[in-house]
CSV table of C-alpha atoms in Angstrom, one decimal:
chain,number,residue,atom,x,y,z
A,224,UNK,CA,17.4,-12.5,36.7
A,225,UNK,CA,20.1,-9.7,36.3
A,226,UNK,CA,20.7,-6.1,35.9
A,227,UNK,CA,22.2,-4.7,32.6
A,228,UNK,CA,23.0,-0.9,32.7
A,229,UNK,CA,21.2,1.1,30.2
A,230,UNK,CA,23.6,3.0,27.7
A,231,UNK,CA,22.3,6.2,25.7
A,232,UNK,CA,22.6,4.0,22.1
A,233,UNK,CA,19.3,2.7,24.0
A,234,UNK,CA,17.2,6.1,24.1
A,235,UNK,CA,14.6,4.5,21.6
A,236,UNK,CA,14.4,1.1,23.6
A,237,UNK,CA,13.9,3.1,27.1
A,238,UNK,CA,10.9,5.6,25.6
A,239,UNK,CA,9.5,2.6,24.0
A,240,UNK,CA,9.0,1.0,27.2
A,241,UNK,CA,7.6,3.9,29.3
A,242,UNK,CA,5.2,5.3,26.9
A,243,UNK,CA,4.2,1.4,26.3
A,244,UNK,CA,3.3,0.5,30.2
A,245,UNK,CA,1.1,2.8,32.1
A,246,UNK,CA,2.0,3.7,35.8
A,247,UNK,CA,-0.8,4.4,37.9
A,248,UNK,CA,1.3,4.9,41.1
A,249,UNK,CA,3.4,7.1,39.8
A,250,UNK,CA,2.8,11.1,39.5
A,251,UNK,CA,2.6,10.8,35.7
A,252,UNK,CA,1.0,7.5,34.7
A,253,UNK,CA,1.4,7.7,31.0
A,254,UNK,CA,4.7,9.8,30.5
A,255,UNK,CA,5.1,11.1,26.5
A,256,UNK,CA,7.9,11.2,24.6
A,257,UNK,CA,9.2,14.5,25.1
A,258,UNK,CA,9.6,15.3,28.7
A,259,UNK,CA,11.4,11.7,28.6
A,260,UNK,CA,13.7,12.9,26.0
A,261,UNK,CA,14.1,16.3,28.1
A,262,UNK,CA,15.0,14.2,31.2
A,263,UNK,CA,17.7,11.9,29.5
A,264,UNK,CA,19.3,15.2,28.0
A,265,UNK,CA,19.6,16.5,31.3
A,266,UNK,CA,20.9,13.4,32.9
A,267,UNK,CA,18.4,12.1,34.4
A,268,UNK,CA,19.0,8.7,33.2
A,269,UNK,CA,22.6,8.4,33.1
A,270,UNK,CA,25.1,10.5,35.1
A,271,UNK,CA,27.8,10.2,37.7
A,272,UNK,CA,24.6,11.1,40.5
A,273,UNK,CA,22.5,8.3,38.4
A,274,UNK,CA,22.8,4.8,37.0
A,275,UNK,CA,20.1,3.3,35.2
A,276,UNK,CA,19.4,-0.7,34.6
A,277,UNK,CA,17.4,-2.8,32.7
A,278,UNK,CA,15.6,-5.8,34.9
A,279,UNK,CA,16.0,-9.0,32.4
A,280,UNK,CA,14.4,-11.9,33.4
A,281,UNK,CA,16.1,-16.1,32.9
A,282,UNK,CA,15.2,-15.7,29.0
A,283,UNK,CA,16.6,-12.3,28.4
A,284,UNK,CA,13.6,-10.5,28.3
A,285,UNK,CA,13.3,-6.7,29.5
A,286,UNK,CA,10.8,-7.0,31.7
A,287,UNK,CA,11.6,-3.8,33.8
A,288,UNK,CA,13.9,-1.1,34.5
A,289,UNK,CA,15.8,0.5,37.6
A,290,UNK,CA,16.7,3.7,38.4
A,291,UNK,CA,19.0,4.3,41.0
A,292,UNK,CA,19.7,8.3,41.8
A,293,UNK,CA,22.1,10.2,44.6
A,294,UNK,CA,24.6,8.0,43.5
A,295,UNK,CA,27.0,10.5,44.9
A,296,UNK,CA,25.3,10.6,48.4
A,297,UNK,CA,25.8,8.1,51.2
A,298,UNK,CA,21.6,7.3,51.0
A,299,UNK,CA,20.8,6.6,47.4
A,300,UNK,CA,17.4,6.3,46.1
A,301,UNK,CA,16.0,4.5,43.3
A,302,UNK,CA,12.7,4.0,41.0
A,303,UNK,CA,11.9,0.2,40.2
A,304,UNK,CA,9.4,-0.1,37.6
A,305,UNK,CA,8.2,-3.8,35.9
A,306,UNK,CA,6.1,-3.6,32.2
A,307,UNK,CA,2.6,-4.4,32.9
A,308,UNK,CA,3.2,-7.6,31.0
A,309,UNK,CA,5.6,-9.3,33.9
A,310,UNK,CA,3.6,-8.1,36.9
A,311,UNK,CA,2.3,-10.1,39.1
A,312,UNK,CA,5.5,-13.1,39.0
A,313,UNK,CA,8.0,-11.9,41.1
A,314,UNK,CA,9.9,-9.8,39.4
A,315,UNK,CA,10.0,-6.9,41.3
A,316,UNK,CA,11.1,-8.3,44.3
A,317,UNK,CA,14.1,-10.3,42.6
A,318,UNK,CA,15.0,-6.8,40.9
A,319,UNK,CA,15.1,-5.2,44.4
A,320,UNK,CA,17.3,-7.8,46.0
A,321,UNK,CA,19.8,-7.2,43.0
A,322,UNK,CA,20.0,-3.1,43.2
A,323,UNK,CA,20.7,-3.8,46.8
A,324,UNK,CA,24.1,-5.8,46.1
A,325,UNK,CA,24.6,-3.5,43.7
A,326,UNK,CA,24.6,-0.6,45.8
A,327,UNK,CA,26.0,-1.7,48.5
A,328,UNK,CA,29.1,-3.1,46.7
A,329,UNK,CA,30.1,0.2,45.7
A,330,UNK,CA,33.8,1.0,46.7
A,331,UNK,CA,31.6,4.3,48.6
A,332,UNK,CA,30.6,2.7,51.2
A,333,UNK,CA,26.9,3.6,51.3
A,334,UNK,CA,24.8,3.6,54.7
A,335,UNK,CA,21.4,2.7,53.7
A,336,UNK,CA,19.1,2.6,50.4
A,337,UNK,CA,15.7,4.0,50.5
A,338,UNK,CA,12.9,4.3,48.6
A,339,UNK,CA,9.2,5.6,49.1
A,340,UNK,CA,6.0,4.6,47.5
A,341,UNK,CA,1.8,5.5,47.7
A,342,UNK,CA,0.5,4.4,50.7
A,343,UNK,CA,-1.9,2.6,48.7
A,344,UNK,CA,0.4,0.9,46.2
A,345,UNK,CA,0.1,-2.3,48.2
A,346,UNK,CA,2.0,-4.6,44.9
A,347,UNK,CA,5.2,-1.8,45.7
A,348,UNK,CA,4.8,-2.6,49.1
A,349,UNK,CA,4.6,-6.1,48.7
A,350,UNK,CA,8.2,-6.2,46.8
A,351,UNK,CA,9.8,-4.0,49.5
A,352,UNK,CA,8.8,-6.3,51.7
A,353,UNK,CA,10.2,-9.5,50.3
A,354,UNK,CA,13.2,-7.9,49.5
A,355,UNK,CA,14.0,-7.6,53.1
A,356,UNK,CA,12.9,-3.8,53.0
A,357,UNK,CA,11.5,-2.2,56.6
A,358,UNK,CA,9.0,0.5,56.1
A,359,UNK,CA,10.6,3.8,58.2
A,360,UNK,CA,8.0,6.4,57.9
A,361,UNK,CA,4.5,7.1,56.6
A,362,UNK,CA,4.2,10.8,55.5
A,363,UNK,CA,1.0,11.9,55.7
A,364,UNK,CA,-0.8,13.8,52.8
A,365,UNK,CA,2.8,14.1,51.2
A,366,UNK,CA,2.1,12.1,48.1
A,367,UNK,CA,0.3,14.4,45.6
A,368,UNK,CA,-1.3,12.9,42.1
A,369,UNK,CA,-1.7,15.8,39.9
A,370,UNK,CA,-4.5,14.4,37.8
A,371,UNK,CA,-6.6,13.8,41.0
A,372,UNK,CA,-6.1,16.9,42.6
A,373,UNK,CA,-5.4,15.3,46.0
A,374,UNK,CA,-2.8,14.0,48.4
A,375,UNK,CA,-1.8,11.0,49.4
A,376,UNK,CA,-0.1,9.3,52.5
A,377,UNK,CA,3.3,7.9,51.2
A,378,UNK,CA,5.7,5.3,52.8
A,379,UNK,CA,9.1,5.2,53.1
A,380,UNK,CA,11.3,1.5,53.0
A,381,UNK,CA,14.8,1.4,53.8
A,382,UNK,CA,17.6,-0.9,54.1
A,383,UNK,CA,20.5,-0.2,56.0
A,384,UNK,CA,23.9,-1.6,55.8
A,385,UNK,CA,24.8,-3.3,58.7
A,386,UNK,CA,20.9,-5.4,57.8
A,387,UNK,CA,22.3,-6.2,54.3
A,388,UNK,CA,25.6,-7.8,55.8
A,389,UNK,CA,23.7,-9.6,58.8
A,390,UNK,CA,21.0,-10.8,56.6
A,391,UNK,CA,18.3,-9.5,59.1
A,392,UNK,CA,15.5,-6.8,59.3
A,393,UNK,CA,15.8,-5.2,62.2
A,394,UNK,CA,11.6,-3.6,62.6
A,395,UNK,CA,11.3,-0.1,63.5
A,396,UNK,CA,10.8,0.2,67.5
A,397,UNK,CA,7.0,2.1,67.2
A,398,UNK,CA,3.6,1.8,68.3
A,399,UNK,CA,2.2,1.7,65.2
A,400,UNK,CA,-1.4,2.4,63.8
A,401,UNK,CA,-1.9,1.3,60.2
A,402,UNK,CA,-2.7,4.7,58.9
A,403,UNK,CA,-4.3,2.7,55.7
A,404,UNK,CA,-7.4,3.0,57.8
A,405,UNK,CA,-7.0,7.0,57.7
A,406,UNK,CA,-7.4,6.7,54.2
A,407,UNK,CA,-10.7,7.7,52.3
A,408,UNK,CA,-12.6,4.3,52.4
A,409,UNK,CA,-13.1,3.6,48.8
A,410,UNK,CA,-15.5,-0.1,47.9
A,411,UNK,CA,-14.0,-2.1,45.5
A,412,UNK,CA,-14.8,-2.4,42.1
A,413,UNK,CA,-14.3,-5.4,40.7
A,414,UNK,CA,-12.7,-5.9,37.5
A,415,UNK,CA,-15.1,-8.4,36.5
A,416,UNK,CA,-18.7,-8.1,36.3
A,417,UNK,CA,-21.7,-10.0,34.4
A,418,UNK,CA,-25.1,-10.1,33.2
A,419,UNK,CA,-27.5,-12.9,31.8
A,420,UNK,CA,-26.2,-12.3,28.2
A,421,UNK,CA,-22.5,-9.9,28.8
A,422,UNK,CA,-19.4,-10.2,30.5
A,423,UNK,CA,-18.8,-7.0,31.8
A,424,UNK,CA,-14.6,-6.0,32.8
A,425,UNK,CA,-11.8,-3.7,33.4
A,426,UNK,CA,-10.2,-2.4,30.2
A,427,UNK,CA,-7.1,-4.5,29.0
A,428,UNK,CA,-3.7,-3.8,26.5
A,429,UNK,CA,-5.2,-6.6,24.3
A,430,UNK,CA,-8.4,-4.8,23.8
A,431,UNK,CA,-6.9,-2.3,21.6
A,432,UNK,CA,-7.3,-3.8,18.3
A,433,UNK,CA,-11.1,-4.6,19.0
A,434,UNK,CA,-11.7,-1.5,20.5
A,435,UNK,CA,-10.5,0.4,17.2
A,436,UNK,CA,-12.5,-2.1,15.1
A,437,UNK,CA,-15.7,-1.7,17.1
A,438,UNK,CA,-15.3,2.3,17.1
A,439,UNK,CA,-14.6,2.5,13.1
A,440,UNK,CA,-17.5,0.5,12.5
A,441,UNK,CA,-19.6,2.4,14.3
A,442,UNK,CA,-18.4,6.3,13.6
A,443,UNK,CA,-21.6,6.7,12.2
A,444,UNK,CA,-23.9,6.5,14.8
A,445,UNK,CA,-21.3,7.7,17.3
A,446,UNK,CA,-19.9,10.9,15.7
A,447,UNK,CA,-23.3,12.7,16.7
A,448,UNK,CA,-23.1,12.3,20.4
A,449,UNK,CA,-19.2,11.7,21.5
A,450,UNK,CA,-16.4,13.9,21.1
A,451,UNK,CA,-13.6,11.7,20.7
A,452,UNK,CA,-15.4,10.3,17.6
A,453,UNK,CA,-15.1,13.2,15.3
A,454,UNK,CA,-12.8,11.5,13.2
A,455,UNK,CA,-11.6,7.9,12.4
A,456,UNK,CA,-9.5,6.3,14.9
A,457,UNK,CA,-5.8,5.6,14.8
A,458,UNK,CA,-4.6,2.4,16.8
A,459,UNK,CA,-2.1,4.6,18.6
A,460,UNK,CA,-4.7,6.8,19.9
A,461,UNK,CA,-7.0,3.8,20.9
A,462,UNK,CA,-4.1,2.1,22.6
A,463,UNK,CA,-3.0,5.4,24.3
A,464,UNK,CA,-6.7,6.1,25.2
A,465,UNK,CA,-6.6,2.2,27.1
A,466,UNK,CA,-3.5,2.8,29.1
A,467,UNK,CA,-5.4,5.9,30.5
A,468,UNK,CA,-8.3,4.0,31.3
A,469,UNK,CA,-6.1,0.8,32.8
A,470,UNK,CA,-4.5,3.6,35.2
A,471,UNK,CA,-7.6,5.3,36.0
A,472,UNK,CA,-9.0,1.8,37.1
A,473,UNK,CA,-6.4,0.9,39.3
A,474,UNK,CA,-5.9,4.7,40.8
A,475,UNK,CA,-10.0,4.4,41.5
A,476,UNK,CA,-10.5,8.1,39.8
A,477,UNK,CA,-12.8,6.1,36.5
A,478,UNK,CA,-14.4,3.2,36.0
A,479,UNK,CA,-14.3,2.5,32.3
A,480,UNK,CA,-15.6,-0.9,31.3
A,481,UNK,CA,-15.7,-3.6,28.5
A,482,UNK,CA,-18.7,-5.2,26.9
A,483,UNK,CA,-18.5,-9.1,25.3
A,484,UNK,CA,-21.3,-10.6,24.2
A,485,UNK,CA,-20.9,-14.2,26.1
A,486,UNK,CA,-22.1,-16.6,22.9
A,487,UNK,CA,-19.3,-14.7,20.8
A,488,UNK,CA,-17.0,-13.6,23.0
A,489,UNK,CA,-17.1,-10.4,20.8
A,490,UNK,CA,-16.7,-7.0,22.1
A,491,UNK,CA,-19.7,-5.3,21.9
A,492,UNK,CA,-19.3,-1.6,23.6
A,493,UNK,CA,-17.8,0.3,26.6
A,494,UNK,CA,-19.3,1.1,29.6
A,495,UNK,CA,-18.5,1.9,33.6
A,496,UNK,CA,-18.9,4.6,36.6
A,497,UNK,CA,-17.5,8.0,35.8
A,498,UNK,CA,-17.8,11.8,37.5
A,499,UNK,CA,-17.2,9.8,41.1
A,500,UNK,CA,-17.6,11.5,44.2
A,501,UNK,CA,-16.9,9.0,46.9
A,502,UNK,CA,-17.8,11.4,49.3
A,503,UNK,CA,-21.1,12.1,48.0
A,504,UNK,CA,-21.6,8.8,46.9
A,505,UNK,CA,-22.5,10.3,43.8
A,506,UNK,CA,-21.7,7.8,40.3
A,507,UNK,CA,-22.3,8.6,36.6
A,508,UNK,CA,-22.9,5.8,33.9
A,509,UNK,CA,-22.0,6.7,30.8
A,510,UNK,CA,-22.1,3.9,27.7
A,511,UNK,CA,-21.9,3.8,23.8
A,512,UNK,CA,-22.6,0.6,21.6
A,513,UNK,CA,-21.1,-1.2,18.3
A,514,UNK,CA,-24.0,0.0,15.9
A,515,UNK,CA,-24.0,-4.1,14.8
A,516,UNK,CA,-25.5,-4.8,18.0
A,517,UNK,CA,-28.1,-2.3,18.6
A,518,UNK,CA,-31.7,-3.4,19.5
A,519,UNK,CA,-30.6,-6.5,21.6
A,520,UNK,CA,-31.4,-4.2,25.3
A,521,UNK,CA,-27.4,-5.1,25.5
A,522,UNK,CA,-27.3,-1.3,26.9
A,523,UNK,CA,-30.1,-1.3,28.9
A,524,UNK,CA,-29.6,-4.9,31.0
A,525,UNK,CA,-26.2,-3.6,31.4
A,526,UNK,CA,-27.1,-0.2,33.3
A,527,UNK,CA,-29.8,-2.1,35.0
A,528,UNK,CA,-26.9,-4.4,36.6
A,529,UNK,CA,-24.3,-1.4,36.9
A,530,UNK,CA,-27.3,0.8,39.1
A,531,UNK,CA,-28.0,-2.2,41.4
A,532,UNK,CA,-24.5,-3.0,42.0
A,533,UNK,CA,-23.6,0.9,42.8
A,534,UNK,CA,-26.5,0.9,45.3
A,535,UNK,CA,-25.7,-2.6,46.7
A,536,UNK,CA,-21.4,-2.6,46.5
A,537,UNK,CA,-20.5,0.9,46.4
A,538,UNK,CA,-23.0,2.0,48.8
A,539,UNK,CA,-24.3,5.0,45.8
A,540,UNK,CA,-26.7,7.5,47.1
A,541,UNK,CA,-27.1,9.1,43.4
A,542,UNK,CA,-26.3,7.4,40.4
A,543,UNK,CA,-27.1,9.8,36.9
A,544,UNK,CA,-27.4,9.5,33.1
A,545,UNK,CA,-26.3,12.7,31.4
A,546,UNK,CA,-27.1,12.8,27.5
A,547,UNK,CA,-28.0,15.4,25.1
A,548,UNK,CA,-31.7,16.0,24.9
A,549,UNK,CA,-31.4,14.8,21.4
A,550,UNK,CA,-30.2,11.4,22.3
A,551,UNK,CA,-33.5,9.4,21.9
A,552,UNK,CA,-31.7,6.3,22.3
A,553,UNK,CA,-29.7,7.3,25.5
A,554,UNK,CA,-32.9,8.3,26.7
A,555,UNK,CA,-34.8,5.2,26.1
A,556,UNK,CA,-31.8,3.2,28.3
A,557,UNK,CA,-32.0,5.9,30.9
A,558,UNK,CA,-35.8,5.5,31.4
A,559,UNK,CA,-36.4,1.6,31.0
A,560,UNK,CA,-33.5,1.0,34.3
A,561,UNK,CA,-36.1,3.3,36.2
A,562,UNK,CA,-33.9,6.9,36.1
A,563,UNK,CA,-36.1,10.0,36.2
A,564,UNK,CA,-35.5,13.0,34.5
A,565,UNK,CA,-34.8,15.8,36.8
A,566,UNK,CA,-33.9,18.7,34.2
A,567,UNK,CA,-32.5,19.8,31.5
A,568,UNK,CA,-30.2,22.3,31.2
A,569,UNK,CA,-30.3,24.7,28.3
A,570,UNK,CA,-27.2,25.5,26.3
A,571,UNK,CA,-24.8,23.5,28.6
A,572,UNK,CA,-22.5,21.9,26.0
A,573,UNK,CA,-21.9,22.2,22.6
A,574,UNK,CA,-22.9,19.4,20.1
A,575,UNK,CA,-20.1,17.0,19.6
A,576,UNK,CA,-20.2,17.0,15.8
A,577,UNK,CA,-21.0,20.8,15.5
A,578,UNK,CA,-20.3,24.3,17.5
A,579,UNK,CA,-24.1,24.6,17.9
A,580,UNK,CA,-25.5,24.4,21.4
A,581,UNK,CA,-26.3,21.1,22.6
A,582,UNK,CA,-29.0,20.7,26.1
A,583,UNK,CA,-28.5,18.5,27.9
A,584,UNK,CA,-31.0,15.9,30.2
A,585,UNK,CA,-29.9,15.1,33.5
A,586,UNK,CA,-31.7,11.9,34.9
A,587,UNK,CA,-31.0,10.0,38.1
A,588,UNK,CA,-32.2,7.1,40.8
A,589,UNK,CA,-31.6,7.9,44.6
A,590,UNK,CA,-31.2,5.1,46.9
C-alpha cells in the first residue's frame, strides 16, 4: 500500500473516479463533473494549503484517493475516500496510517491531524479507529445532508503528535453516553430479501447492463405509467440512476430493490419502500416489471412479502400503493395483497407520456 500525489495531467483520472463511486456519507453523494472541474480550478485539489494522493494498493491499483487540506496550519485536515469496489478489505485503514506519517514528517512540525465523519458512518469510524485515531467530540445536529433535509450528529477523530511518536492512544478523559442511541431509531433493511420463486436485493454497479436491457425491452408497456421511461435509455443514465439508488440504500432515505427470477437468475423488475416517514411509520411500494415476465403474479407475491415484512421488521403502521387510476394492472397487484382503496384524487398528476391530467388511486393496509 502507498500514497502517490496526484498531479493536474491527472484531472481526467480524478473526475473519472468520483463521478464513478457514489458517496453516501458525504454531503454530495454523486458529485458531476463540473463543480469537480470548478473545485480543481480553484485549488481545491492541489495547492500550497492542499495535497492530494492517490491510495494504490500491492498491485498498483487506484483503489482510493486522499485529500489532505490546511496544509499551512498546524491542525490539518483531510478527506479519505476508497472506490466502492475495494471496500470492505482494509484499505482505508492502511491509507490512514500512511497520511499520518506523511503529515507528521513535514519539516512544519504539525500538532495533531483531525478529521470528522457522520455519526452514523460506522465503516469511517471503523478505519479511524484502527488507525489509532481517538474520537474527540460528537457535534450534535452539526452534520447536514442536503438531499434529506435534516441534520446529523457528526464525530470528530484526532491524532496528536506526541500519540504518533509514543505509538499510543491516549482516550479522551469523559463520561461518555453513546449519543448513537439519540439518533432516530431506523430498522434495518436488509439488502437481501426472498420469495418462493424471487430473490429480492439492494441495487448493485453490476446491475447496470441488465437494468438497461430489461427497461429497453419493456418501453412499451412502461412509457405509459413512468416518467423516466419517456425515451430509450442510455447506459450512462441507467448506471448514474444506480449509484443514486446504492446511496439512497445505504443513507436509509429509499429503498429501491432488484428482482431475479431464482430458476434463471434473470433480472426480472425493480421494486422497494419509497416516500418513508420513519416517524409515521408510513412506507410506499412502488414496482414495475420486464413485459417478458408479466402474468407469472411475480409482482403480486413480491408486494405480498414486502407488506408483511414492513409490518413485521419495520414496525409500518401504513403501507400505500399509489397508481394512476388507469393502471389496471397496478390495481390488480394493489387489491390481490389485500390494499383498499381509499380515494382517488382528481387531476393530481400529469400522465407520464402526455401533459393531460392523470388521477390518481391511493390504496393502503394499516397494521
Amino acid at each position: 500500500m502507498r500514497l502517490t500525489e496526484w498531479t493536474m495531467e491527472e484531472q481526467e483520472q480524478l473526475i473519472h473516479f468520483l463521478t464513478t463511486n457514489s458517496w453516501p456519507f458525504h454531503g454530495n453523494a454523486t458529485p458531476e463533473r463540473e463543480l469537480i472541474e470548478k473545485t480543481i480550478g480553484e485549488g481545491g485539489y492541489e495547492s500550497d494549503d492542499v495535497k492530494t494522493f492517490w491510495v494504490e494498493n500491492e498491485q498498483a491499483d487506484k483503489v482510493g484517493i486522499v485529500k489532505i487540506h490546511d496544509l499551512q496550519d498546524e491542525i490539518p485536515l483531510f478527506d479519505l475516500r476508497i472506490a466502492e469496489t475495494a471496500r470492505g478489505k482494509g484499505y482505508g485503514s492502511k491509507a490512514l496510517k500512511l497520511v499520518t506519517e506523511y503529515v507528521f514528517s513535514l519539516q512544519e512540525k504539525k500538532i495533531r491531524l483531525e478529521g470528522h465523519t457522520r455519526l452514523d458512518n460506522v465503516a469511517m469510524r471503523k478505519t479511524f479507529e484502527r488507525a489509532g485515531f481517538v474520537k474527540e467530540a460528537q457535534l450534535r445536529q452539526a452534520w447536514f445532508s442536503p438531499k434529506e433535509e435534516r441534520y446529523y450528529d457528526a464525530v470528530t477523530y484526532g491524532m496528536t503528535r506526541e500519540d504518533f511518536l509514543k505509538g499510543t492512544s491516549t482516550p479522551v478523559a469523559w463520561d461518555e453516553m453513546m449519543a448513537v442511541q439519540d439518533q432516530p431509531k431506523k430498522p434495518l433493511v436488509p439488502d437481501y430479501l426472498e420469495t418462493e420463486r424471487l430473490i429480492v436485493r439492494a441495487p448493485k454497479l453490476e446491475d447496470v447492463p441488465d437494468v438497461w436491457e430489461a427497461i429497453s425491452e419493456s418501453m412499451a408497456t412502461l412509457k405509459p405509467w413512468m416518467i423516466w421511461a419517456q425515451q430509450p435509455p442510455k447506459m450512462e443514465e441507467t448506471e448514474t440512476s444506480m449509484r443514486k439508488a446504492i446511496a439512497a440504500f445505504v443513507t436509509q432515505e429509499d429503498f429501491r430493490m432488484h428482482l431475479f427470477e431464482k430458476e434463471t437468475g434473470n433480472f426480472i423488475g425493480s421494486t422497494g419502500f419509497h416516500r418513508i416517514d420513519w416517524n409515521l411509520g408510513r412506507f410506499e411500494i412502488g414496482y414495475w416489471l420486464r413485459s417478458s415476465y408479466e402474468g407469472k403474479g411475480y409482482i403480486t407475491e413480491t408486494v405480498q412479502m414486502l407488506t408483511e415484512f414492513a409490518f413485521r421488521e419495520l414496525k409500518a403502521v401504513r403501507v400505500e400503493i399509489r397508481c394512476d387510476e388507469d393502471n389496471q394492472g397496478s390495481r390488480r397487484v394493489a387489491e390481490r395483497c389485500g390494499y383498499e382503496l381509499e380515494g382517488i384524487l382528481r387531476k393530481s398528476a400529469r400522465k407520464a407520456d402526455s401533459k393531460e391530467f392523470a388521477d390518481t388511486c391511493i390504496y393502503s393496509r394499516i397494521q
